[in-house]
C-alpha positions as MATLAB code, in Angstrom:
seq = 'XXXXXXXXXXXXXXXXXXXXXXXXXXXXXXXXXXXXXXXXXXXXXXXXXXXXXXXXXXXXXXXXXXXXXXXXXXXXXXXXXXXXXXXXXXXXXXXXXXXXXXXXXXXXXXXXXXXXXXXXXXXXXXXXXXXXXXXXXXXXXXXXXXXXXXXXXXXXXXXXXXXXXXXXXXXXXXXXXXXXXXXXXXXXXXXXXXXXXXXXXXXXXXXXXXXXXXXXXXXXXXXXXXXXXXXXXXXXXXXXXXXXXXXXXXXXXXXXXXXXXXXXXXXXXXXXXXXXXXXXXXXXXXXXXXXXXXXXXXXXXXXXXXXXXXXXXXXXXXXXXXXXXXXXXXXXXXXXXXXXXXX';
ca = [
      14.600  107.259   -5.377;
      11.455  108.000   -2.793;
       9.531  104.818   -3.904;
      12.819  103.135   -3.176;
      12.837  104.140   -0.161;
       9.358  103.404    0.619;
       9.650  100.328   -0.453;
      12.367   99.549    1.652;
      10.350  100.836    4.463;
       7.539   98.505    4.127;
       9.857   95.456    3.677;
      11.549   96.289    7.341;
       8.166   96.752    8.718;
       7.115   93.452    7.321;
      10.149   91.991    8.856;
       9.851   92.991   12.280;
       6.118   91.583   12.007;
       7.700   88.453   10.807;
       9.631   87.767   13.828;
       6.742   87.229   15.917;
       5.416   84.394   13.364;
       5.978   80.794   13.983;
       5.201   77.595   11.705;
       2.434   75.621   12.664;
       1.351   72.376   11.646;
      -1.562   71.606    8.367;
      -4.686   71.018    9.890;
      -8.329   70.310    7.975;
     -10.237   70.791   11.387;
     -13.374   70.473    9.328;
     -15.924   70.146   12.197;
     -14.613   73.857   13.307;
     -15.452   75.079    9.971;
     -18.701   73.519    9.235;
     -20.795   72.956   12.342;
     -22.085   68.969   11.978;
     -19.644   67.975    9.797;
     -18.874   64.168    9.996;
     -14.923   63.692   10.210;
     -12.881   63.767    7.437;
      -9.530   62.670    6.410;
      -9.422   64.266    2.808;
      -8.538   67.891    1.219;
     -11.362   66.228   -1.408;
     -13.861   65.711    1.054;
     -13.415   69.393    2.705;
     -13.731   71.147   -0.361;
     -17.046   69.508   -0.875;
     -18.212   70.775    2.102;
     -16.582   74.414    1.579;
     -18.808   74.019   -1.877;
     -21.433   73.551    0.040;
     -21.218   76.436    2.600;
     -20.349   79.014   -0.588;
     -23.978   77.566   -2.193;
     -25.844   78.143    1.462;
     -27.031   81.367    1.698;
     -27.280   81.446    5.569;
     -23.681   80.066    6.231;
     -22.997   83.605    7.616;
     -26.327   84.089    9.704;
     -26.360   83.145   13.206;
     -27.354   79.849   14.215;
     -29.869   81.439   16.726;
     -30.660   84.957   16.776;
     -29.596   85.610   20.481;
     -29.432   89.565   20.835;
     -29.119   89.502   24.688;
     -26.203   90.084   27.349;
     -24.940   93.231   26.193;
     -23.035   95.640   28.475;
     -21.960   99.068   27.858;
     -19.513  101.059   30.120;
     -17.722  104.206   29.783;
     -17.642  104.217   25.480;
     -17.094  100.119   25.803;
     -19.597   97.580   24.571;
     -19.373   93.698   25.884;
     -21.270   90.746   24.379;
     -21.440   87.189   23.698;
     -20.314   85.708   20.243;
     -22.692   83.280   19.001;
     -19.749   81.229   18.235;
     -18.132   79.458   21.097;
     -14.689   78.482   20.691;
     -12.285   76.233   22.783;
     -10.581   80.034   24.219;
     -13.024   81.145   26.834;
     -11.366   84.775   26.109;
     -12.187   84.665   22.427;
     -15.829   84.051   23.311;
     -16.577   87.315   24.515;
     -16.986   90.247   22.118;
     -15.043   93.880   22.878;
     -16.196   96.915   21.055;
     -14.794  100.711   21.412;
     -17.850  103.438   20.844;
     -17.293  107.263   19.802;
     -20.398  108.718   19.965;
     -21.074  111.844   17.696;
     -24.354  112.638   19.237;
     -26.333  111.709   16.430;
     -28.461  108.668   14.882;
     -27.831  109.209   11.199;
     -24.547  107.518   10.552;
     -23.157  104.727   12.258;
     -19.695  103.204   11.031;
     -18.244   99.592   12.208;
     -14.087   99.341   11.952;
     -12.731   95.947   11.416;
      -9.016   96.168   12.152;
      -6.201   94.316   10.410;
      -4.717   91.054   11.377;
      -2.731   91.496   14.851;
      -3.960   95.034   15.070;
      -2.800   95.896   19.122;
      -3.794   99.546   18.962;
      -7.363  100.887   18.323;
      -8.085  103.422   15.348;
      -8.535  106.753   17.871;
      -7.585  109.127   15.010;
     -10.252  107.876   12.602;
     -12.942  107.474   15.575;
     -12.531  111.003   16.644;
     -12.185  112.154   12.864;
     -15.388  110.731   12.036;
     -17.292  111.011   15.159;
     -16.791  114.989   15.002;
     -18.300  115.111   11.700;
     -21.663  113.164   12.634;
     -20.555  109.312   12.622;
     -20.807  107.138   15.233;
     -17.879  105.111   15.025;
     -17.522  101.192   16.685;
     -14.418   99.426   16.605;
     -14.802   96.048   17.207;
     -12.178   93.401   18.440;
     -12.044   90.449   15.889;
     -11.808   86.937   17.148;
      -8.260   86.464   18.816;
      -7.294   90.113   19.287;
      -6.870   92.647   21.882;
      -8.562   91.215   25.300;
      -9.945   88.145   22.890;
      -5.950   86.732   22.388;
      -5.359   83.385   22.918;
      -3.257   83.353   26.718;
       0.386   83.181   25.648;
       0.089   83.878   21.737;
       2.249   86.570   20.429;
       0.074   87.284   17.313;
      -3.198   86.452   16.384;
      -2.108   82.978   14.945;
      -5.764   81.147   15.511;
      -7.515   83.782   13.164;
      -5.242   83.235   10.133;
      -3.200   79.738    9.976;
      -2.883   76.569    8.148;
      -5.629   74.888   10.308;
      -8.115   75.450    7.143;
     -10.971   74.575    9.581;
     -10.029   77.101   12.424;
      -9.467   80.056    9.545;
     -12.911   79.702    8.370;
     -14.583   79.661   12.035;
     -12.493   82.605   13.234;
     -13.790   84.670    9.954;
     -17.259   83.337   10.355;
     -17.162   84.230   13.748;
     -16.070   87.835   12.944;
     -18.614   88.197   10.643;
     -21.579   86.432   12.873;
     -19.948   89.238   15.680;
     -20.186   92.350   13.266;
     -23.849   91.134   12.341;
     -25.035   90.928   15.752;
     -23.457   94.448   16.404;
     -25.081   95.796   13.756;
     -28.852   94.687   15.031;
     -27.994   96.583   18.170;
     -26.952   99.698   16.146;
     -30.269   99.427   14.129;
     -32.663   98.776   17.036;
     -30.604  101.962   18.798;
     -31.943  104.104   16.155;
     -29.117  104.325   13.598;
     -30.371  105.154   10.027;
     -26.989  104.485    7.723;
     -25.074  101.935    8.811;
     -21.361  101.693    6.876;
     -18.762   99.061    7.393;
     -14.987   99.863    7.241;
     -12.381   96.932    6.845;
      -8.664   97.444    6.210;
      -6.470   94.619    5.342;
      -7.715   91.067    6.742;
     -10.806   93.281    8.163;
     -11.744   93.912    4.742;
     -12.740   90.195    4.077;
     -14.820   90.385    7.218;
     -16.222   94.046    6.318;
     -16.626   92.398    2.325;
     -18.478   89.264    4.265;
     -20.827   91.270    6.175;
     -21.940   93.411    3.319;
     -22.555   90.597    0.961;
     -25.381   89.324    3.056;
     -26.387   91.865    5.901;
     -29.004   94.279    4.042;
     -28.469   96.673    6.727;
     -25.454   97.678    5.389;
     -25.722  100.525    2.972;
     -21.975  101.471    2.239;
     -18.442   99.748    2.294;
     -15.062  100.596    2.611;
     -12.504   98.320    2.347;
      -8.764   99.087    2.551;
      -5.898   96.986    1.115;
      -8.249   93.938   -0.086;
      -8.780   91.370   -2.340;
     -11.289   88.733   -3.363;
      -9.085   85.350   -2.485;
      -8.017   84.746    0.814;
      -5.901   81.708   -0.567;
      -4.448   83.476   -2.848;
      -3.219   86.485   -0.552;
      -2.129   84.002    1.987;
      -0.103   82.297   -0.797;
       1.658   85.583   -2.047;
       1.754   87.785    0.486;
       4.620   88.906    2.191;
       3.182   88.777    5.499;
       2.089   85.086    5.318;
       4.748   83.482    4.252;
       5.109   80.954    7.393;
       1.522   79.871    6.758;
       2.677   79.212    3.326;
       5.593   77.149    4.306;
       3.572   74.876    6.069;
       0.833   74.532    3.678;
       2.952   74.223    0.475;
       4.410   71.010    1.512;
       0.895   69.466    1.770;
      -1.530   71.054   -0.730;
      -1.069   73.370   -3.506;
      -2.868   76.727   -4.215;
      -5.658   75.294   -6.109;
      -6.618   73.369   -2.991;
      -6.383   76.059   -0.775;
      -8.537   78.365   -3.208;
     -11.395   75.481   -3.145;
     -10.924   74.955    0.786;
     -11.582   78.475    1.476;
     -13.848   79.519   -1.017;
     -16.489   80.549    1.705;
     -13.710   83.327    2.318;
     -13.479   84.368   -1.433;
     -15.194   87.860   -1.818;
     -15.250   87.061   -5.460;
     -18.106   84.159   -4.885;
     -20.209   86.893   -3.198;
     -19.731   89.439   -5.728;
     -23.159   89.480   -7.155;
     -24.195   89.947   -3.344;
     -21.849   92.856   -3.351;
     -23.207   94.240   -6.431;
     -26.711   94.953   -4.899;
     -28.510   98.385   -6.239;
     -28.775   99.255   -2.187;
     -24.929   98.914   -1.119;
     -22.090  101.351   -2.126;
     -18.757   99.931   -2.365;
     -15.558  102.168   -1.877;
     -12.008  100.277   -2.254;
      -8.702  101.749   -1.399;
      -5.807   99.865   -3.467;
      -2.054  100.026   -2.824;
      -0.348   99.793   -5.465;
       3.163   98.829   -4.090;
       1.315   96.422   -1.847;
       3.404   93.021   -1.212;
       0.762   91.752    1.477;
      -2.189   91.984   -0.807;
      -0.779   92.016   -4.213;
      -2.438   94.877   -6.556;
      -2.912   92.179   -9.172;
      -5.355   90.077   -6.806;
      -6.867   93.167   -6.032;
      -7.815   94.025   -9.764;
      -8.871   90.370  -10.182;
     -11.170   91.259   -7.571;
     -12.519   94.671   -8.910;
     -12.964   93.512  -12.464;
     -14.991   90.393  -10.622;
     -17.545   93.201   -8.990;
     -17.557   95.297  -12.500;
     -18.453   91.816  -14.064;
     -21.426   91.509  -11.271;
     -22.824   94.825  -12.213;
     -21.252   96.650   -9.362;
     -19.685  100.158   -9.859;
     -17.007  100.593   -6.757;
     -15.702  103.715   -6.272;
     -11.603  102.766   -6.542;
      -8.740  105.148   -5.003;
      -5.339  103.816   -5.714;
      -2.254  104.870   -4.255;
       1.440  104.639   -5.061;
       2.146  103.001   -1.660;
       2.691   99.990    0.166;
       0.588   97.847    2.593;
       2.209   99.220    6.083;
       3.291  102.833    4.446;
      -0.358  103.595    3.587;
      -0.387  104.172    7.366;
       2.198  107.183    6.787;
       0.994  110.687    5.628;
       0.650  111.942    2.977;
      -1.366  108.422    2.082;
      -3.211  107.979    5.106;
      -4.707  111.695    5.020;
      -5.642  110.856    1.106;
      -7.154  107.712    2.089;
      -9.142  109.449    4.992;
     -10.159  112.249    2.710;
     -11.390  109.859    0.257;
     -13.337  107.697    2.951;
     -14.812  110.884    4.006;
     -16.117  112.055    0.505;
     -17.491  108.685    0.072;
     -19.264  108.524    3.755;
     -20.724  112.001    2.772;
     -21.938  111.240   -0.323;
     -25.343  110.757   -1.138;
     -26.601  107.149   -1.512;
     -27.040  106.121   -5.307;
     -26.294  102.394   -4.925;
     -24.076  100.311   -7.110;
     -25.855  100.873  -10.215;
     -26.590  104.688   -9.588;
     -24.127  107.426  -10.568;
     -21.125  107.879   -8.760;
     -19.053  110.462   -7.048;
];
């Protein structure tokens, strides 16, 4: 009876979020995804470029490392993004810093899609335990929102190229912030990603050796599968499935598939923590389990914490408390690496 109520609550929460979402046109926009790409007109050409991006170890590197322009004021940090888009507000990154008074650890948080509030409770909890918390606004969220938009429709959409550009921008923004934290003297850097933010955090952990611990909440490997099957992305699938099938979408968004970087996430100097919701209808648990298996096949030993709740009900007690305590144990445990002894 309780789980029936919980599922119903999650469905009601999903419906509220669905009211703002609108159908949009399918667009390739390869030049947004792959800088310097020639004009293309077919999904086959787009997928060929995507394959090249997956094979390119520098695809998620900044085009030119420019760490100038940081502004700090009253616990807030602003800096220019390394990717310039046609939405001016989106080109300035905002981050909220909750200091701990220690330079031992810093944790960068990447929020979920369409977040409207900062994670104050999480930031306060960990800062009081010696971990400086930096919450970064992902593209098209908070002050970076597109004027007139009701939700972050440019971050995740049936525009294939803009979606890749947006997540790549989020990765470059996060890596730029991490470089600043290292310069300021923080010894250990962790990343925490929630839902869509977990893809960003995972891509950063896979490509940035400065990250020693990565915690991924409500995650999976294939973004394409999440969009195609997830409760929160039905409007995107409606726009896509009349034009392409899931196989094409997987190939087009292969640079965003964490399974393609499982070998990088299995590096020996990285610890992984994953929170999975068994009743999740946004990021289906079977997609998450497939990602976990790909990590294990690559030699990683992720610390997996499974809860009997849904995507939205994870934010409710007792689930959020249990997930928080699991994260606390993970962050406070000695660093063993993926092939070491886990807690």
